[in-house]
mmCIF file of C-alpha atoms in Angstrom:
data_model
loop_
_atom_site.group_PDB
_atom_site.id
_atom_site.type_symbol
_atom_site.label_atom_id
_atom_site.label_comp_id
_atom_site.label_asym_id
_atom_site.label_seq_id
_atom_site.Cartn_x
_atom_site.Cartn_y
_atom_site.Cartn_z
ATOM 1 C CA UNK O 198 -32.480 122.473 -202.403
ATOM 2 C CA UNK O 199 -32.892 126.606 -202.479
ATOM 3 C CA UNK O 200 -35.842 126.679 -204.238
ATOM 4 C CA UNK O 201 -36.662 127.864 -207.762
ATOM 5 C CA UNK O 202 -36.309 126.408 -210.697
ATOM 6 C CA UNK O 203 -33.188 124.807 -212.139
ATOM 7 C CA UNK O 204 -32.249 124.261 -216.313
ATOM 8 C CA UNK O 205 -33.095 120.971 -217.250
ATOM 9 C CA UNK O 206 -29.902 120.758 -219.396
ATOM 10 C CA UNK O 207 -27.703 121.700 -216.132
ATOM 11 C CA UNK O 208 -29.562 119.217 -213.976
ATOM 12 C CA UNK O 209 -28.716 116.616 -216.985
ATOM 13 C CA UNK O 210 -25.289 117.278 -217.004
ATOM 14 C CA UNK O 211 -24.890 117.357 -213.208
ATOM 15 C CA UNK O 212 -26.512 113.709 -212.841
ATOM 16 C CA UNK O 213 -24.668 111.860 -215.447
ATOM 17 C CA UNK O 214 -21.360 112.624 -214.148
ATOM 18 C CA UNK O 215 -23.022 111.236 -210.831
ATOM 19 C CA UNK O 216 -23.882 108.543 -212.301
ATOM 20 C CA UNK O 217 -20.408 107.910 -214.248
ATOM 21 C CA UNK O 218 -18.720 108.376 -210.899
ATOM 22 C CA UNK O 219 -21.432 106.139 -208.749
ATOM 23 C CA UNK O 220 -20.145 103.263 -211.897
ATOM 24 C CA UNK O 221 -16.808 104.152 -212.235
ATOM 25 C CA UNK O 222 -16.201 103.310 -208.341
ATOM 26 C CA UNK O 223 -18.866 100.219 -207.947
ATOM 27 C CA UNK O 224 -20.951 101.829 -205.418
ATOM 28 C CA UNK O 225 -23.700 98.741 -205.327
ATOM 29 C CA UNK O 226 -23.578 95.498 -207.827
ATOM 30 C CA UNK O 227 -27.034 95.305 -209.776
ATOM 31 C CA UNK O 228 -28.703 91.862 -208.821
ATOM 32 C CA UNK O 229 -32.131 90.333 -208.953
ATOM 33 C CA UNK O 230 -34.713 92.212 -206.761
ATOM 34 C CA UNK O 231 -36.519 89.130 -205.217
ATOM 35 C CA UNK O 232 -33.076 89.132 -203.307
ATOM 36 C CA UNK O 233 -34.133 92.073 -201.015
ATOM 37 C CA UNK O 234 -37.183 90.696 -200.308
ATOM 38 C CA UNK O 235 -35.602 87.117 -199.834
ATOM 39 C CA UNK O 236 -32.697 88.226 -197.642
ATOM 40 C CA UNK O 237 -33.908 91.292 -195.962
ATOM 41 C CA UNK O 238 -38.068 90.861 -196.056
ATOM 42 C CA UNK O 239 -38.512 93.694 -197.659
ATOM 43 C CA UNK O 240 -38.495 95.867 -201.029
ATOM 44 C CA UNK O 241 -35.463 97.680 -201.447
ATOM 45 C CA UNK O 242 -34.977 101.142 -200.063
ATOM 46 C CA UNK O 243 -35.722 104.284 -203.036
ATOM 47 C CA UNK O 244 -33.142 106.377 -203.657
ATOM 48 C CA UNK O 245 -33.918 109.844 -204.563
ATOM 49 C CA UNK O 246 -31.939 113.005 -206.428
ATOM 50 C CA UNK O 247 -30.583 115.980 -204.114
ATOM 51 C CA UNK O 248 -29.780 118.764 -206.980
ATOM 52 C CA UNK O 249 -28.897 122.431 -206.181
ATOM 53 C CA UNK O 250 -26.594 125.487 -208.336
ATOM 54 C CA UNK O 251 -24.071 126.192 -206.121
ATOM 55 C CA UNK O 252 -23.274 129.153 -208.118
ATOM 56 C CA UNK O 253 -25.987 131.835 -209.183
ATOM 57 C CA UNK O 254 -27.974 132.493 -212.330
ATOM 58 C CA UNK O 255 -24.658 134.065 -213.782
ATOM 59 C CA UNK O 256 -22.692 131.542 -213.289
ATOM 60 C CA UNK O 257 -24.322 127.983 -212.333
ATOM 61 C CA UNK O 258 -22.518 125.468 -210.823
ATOM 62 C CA UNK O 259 -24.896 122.665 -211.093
ATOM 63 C CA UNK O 260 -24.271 119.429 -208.344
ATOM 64 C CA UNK O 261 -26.487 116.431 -208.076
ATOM 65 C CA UNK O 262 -26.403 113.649 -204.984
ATOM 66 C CA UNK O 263 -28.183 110.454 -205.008
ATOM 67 C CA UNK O 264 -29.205 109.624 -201.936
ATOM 68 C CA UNK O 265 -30.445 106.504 -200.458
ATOM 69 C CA UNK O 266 -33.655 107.289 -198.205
ATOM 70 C CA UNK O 267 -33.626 105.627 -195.188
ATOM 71 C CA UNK O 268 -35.694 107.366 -193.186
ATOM 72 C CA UNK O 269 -37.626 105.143 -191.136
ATOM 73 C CA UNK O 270 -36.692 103.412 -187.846
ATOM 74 C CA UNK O 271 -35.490 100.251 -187.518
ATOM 75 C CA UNK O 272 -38.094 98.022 -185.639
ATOM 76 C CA UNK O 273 -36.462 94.768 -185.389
ATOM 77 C CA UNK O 274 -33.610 94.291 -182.274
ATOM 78 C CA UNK O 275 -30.802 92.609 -184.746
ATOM 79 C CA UNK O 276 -31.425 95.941 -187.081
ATOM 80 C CA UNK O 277 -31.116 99.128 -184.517
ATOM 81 C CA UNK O 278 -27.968 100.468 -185.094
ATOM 82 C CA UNK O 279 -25.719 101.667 -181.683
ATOM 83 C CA UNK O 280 -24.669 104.826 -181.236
ATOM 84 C CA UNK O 281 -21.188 104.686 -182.733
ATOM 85 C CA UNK O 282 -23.002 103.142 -185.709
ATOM 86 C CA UNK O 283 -25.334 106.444 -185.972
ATOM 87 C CA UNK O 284 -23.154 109.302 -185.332
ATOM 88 C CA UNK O 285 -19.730 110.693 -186.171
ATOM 89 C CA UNK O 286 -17.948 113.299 -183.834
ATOM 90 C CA UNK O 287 -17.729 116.602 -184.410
ATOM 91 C CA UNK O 288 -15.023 118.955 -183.292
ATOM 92 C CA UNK O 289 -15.358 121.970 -180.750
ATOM 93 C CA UNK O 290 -14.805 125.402 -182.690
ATOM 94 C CA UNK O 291 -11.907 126.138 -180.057
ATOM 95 C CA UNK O 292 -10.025 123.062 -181.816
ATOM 96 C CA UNK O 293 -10.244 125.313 -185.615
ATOM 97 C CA UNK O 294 -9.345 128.934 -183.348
ATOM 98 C CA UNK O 295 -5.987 126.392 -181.915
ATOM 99 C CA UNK O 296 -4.634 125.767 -184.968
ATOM 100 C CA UNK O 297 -4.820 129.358 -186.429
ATOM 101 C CA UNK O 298 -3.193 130.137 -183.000
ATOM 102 C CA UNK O 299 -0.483 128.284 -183.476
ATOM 103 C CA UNK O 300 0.048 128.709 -187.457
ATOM 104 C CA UNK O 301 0.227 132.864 -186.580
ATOM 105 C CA UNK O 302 2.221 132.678 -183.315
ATOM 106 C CA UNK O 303 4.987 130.681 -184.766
ATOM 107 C CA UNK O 304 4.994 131.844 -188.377
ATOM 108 C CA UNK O 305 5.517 134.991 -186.211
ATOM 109 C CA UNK O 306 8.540 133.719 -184.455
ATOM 110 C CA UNK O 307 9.774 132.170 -187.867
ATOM 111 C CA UNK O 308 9.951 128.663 -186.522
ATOM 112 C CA UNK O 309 9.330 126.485 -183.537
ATOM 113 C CA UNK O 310 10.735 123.995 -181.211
ATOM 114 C CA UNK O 311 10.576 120.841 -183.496
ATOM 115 C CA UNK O 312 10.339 122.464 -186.565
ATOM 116 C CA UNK O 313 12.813 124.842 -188.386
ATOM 117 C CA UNK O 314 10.529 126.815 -190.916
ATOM 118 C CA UNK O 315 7.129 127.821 -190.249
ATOM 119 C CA UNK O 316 3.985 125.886 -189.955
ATOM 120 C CA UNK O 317 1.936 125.713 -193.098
ATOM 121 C CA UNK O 318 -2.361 126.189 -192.867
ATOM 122 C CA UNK O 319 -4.505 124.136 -195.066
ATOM 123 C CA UNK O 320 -7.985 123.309 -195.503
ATOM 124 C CA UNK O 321 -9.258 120.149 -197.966
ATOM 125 C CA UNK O 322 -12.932 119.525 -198.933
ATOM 126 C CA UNK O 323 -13.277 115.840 -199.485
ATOM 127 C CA UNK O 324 -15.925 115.331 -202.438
ATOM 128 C CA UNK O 325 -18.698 112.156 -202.246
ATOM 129 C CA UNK O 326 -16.771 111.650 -199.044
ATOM 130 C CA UNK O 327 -19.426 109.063 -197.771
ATOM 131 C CA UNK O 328 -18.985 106.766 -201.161
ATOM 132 C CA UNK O 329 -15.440 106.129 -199.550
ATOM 133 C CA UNK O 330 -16.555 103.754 -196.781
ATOM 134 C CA UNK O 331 -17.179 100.042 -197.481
ATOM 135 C CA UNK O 332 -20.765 98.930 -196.367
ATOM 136 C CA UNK O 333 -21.255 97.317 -193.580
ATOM 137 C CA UNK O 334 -24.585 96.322 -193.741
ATOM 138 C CA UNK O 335 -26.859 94.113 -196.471
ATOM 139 C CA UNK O 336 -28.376 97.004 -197.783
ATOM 140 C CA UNK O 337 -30.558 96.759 -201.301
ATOM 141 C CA UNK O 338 -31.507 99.955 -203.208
ATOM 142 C CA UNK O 339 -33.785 100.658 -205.879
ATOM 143 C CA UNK O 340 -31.916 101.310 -209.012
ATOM 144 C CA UNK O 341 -32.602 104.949 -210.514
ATOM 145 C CA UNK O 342 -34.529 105.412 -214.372
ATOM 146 C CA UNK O 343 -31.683 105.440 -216.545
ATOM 147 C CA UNK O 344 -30.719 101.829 -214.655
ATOM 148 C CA UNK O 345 -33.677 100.501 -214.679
ATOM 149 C CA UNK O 346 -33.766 101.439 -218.746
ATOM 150 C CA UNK O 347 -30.520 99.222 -218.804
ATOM 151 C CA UNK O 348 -31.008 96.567 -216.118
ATOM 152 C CA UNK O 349 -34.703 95.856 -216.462
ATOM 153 C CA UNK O 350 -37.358 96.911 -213.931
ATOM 154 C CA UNK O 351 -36.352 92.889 -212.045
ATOM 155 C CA UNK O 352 -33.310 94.413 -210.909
ATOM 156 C CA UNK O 353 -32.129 96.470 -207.697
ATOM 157 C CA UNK O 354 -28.795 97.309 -206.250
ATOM 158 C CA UNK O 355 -26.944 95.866 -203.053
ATOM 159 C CA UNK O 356 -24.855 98.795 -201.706
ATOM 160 C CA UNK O 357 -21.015 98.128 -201.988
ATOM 161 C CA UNK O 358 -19.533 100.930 -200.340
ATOM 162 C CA UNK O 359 -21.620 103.458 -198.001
ATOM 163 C CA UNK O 360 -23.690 106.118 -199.934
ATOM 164 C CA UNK O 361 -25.165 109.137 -199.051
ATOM 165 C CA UNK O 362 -28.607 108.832 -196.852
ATOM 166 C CA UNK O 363 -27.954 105.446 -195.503
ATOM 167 C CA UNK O 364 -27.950 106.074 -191.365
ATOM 168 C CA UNK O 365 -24.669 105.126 -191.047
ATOM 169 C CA UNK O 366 -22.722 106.432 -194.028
ATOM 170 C CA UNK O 367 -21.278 109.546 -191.272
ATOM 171 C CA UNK O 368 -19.796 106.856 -189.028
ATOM 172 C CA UNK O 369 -18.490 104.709 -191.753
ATOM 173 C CA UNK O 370 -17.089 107.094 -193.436
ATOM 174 C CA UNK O 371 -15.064 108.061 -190.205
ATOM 175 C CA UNK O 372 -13.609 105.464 -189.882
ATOM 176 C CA UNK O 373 -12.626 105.267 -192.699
ATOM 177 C CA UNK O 374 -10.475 108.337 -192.575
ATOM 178 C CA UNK O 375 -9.405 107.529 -189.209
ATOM 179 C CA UNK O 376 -7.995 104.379 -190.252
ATOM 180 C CA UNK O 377 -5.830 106.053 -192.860
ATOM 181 C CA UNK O 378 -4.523 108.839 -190.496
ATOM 182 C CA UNK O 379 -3.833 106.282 -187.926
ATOM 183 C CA UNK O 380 -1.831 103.775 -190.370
ATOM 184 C CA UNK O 381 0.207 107.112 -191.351
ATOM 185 C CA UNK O 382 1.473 107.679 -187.644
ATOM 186 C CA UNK O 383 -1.252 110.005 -186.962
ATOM 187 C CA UNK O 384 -2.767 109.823 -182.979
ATOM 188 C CA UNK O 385 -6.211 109.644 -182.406
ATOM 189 C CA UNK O 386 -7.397 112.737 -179.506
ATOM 190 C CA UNK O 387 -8.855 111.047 -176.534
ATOM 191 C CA UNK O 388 -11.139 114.123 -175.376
ATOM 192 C CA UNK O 389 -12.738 114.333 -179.703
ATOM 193 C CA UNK O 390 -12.445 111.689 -181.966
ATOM 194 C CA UNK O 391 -12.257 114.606 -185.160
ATOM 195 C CA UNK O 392 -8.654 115.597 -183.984
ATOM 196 C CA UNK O 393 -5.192 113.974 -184.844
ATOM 197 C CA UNK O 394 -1.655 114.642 -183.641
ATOM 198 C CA UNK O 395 1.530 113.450 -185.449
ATOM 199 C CA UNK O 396 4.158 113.920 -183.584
ATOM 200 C CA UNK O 397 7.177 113.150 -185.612
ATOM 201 C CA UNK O 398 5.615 115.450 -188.236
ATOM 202 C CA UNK O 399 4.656 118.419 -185.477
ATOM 203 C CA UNK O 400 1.430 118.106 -187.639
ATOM 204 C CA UNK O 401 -2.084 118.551 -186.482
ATOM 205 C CA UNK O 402 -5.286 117.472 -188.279
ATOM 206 C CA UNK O 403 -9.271 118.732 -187.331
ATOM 207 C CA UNK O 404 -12.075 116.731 -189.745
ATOM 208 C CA UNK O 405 -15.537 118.632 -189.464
ATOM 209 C CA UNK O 406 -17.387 116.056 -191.515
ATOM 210 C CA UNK O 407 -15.617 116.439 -194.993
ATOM 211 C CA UNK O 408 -13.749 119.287 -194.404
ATOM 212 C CA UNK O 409 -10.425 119.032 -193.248
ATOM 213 C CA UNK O 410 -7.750 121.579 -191.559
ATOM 214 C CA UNK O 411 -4.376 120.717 -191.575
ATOM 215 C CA UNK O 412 -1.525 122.573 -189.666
#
């Protein structure tokens, strides 16, 4: 992803716990691969590795991402995806400068008008966030070497949950969060679809893709 070179041995590592986590959570069931081409009319879509050291040369911090890559357009009507399919929203910076507002105003004042102790800041970093999501579509994938070693080269995967690549893992993967906010008493903003309100709680939420701030 930077460039350069990366240790084979890190790259290892960083894969097979991938991999372990991609079984552990039954991202796609392995199945015959005439089925893509019997269901779908074509092969099944190549997945490819995404590695980078998120650390330096000092101290590596190895991550690798297997991606599906769907790339190319859908041509057929039934296929095209809508525009809620494609994209997730995003929320305006002035929504993250609001909430650090509010948590130093009222930590200020000691309390506020629902609450009798100060507000508290937090910030989460959901990780594999897009394996979350349960596919929506019949996708098939090509299964990756050390699958194919075990499976046999006949074999391909049909996606379970959404995975990273696919061109609607973003909006999946929305809703899949905003389903569990909303079941938890959480409202839904009406002007950004990234921002939640809980009223009972006084609690605010922002989601910028993964990344969430909670006041």
């Amino acid at each position: 992803v930077k460039g350069g070179y990366l240790e084979k041995s890190g790259v290892d590592k960083a894969r097979a716990v991938e991999r372990g986590w991609i079984a552990k959570h039954g991202i796609y069931e392995i199945v015959p691969r005439e089925r893509s081409f019997q269901e779908t009319g074509r092969a099944p879509i190549p997945l490819k590795w995404v590695d980078t050291n998120k650390g330096d040369s000092r101290n590596p911090n190895y991550r690798s991402r297997l991606v599906v890559r769907e790339i190319k357009k859908m041509k057929r009507e039934d296929e095209k995806l809508s525009v809620e399919q494609l994209f997730s929203s995003m929320p305006p910076l002035e929504a993250f400068l609001l909430l650090i507002s509010l948590f130093i105003c009222c930590s200020r004042m000691g309390r506020t008008a629902k609450r009798k102790k100060p507000y508290k800041l937090a910030t989460f970093d959901i990780s594999r966030a897009h394996f979350y999501g349960i596919a929506k579509r019949k996708i098939f994938v090509e299964l990756e070497a050390e699958d194919k070693a075990e499976f046999g080269e006949d074999k391909c995967g049909l996606l379970l949950k959404s995975m990273y690549g696919t061109q609607d893992a973003s909006a999946i993967w929305q809703e899949d969060y905003v389903g569990l906010l909303e079941s938890a008493g959480y409202k839904r903003g009406r002007s950004n679809g990234a921002i939640f309100y809980h009223e009972e709680l006084d609690s605010r939420v922002m989601v910028h893709g993964d990344d969430f701030a909670v006041l």
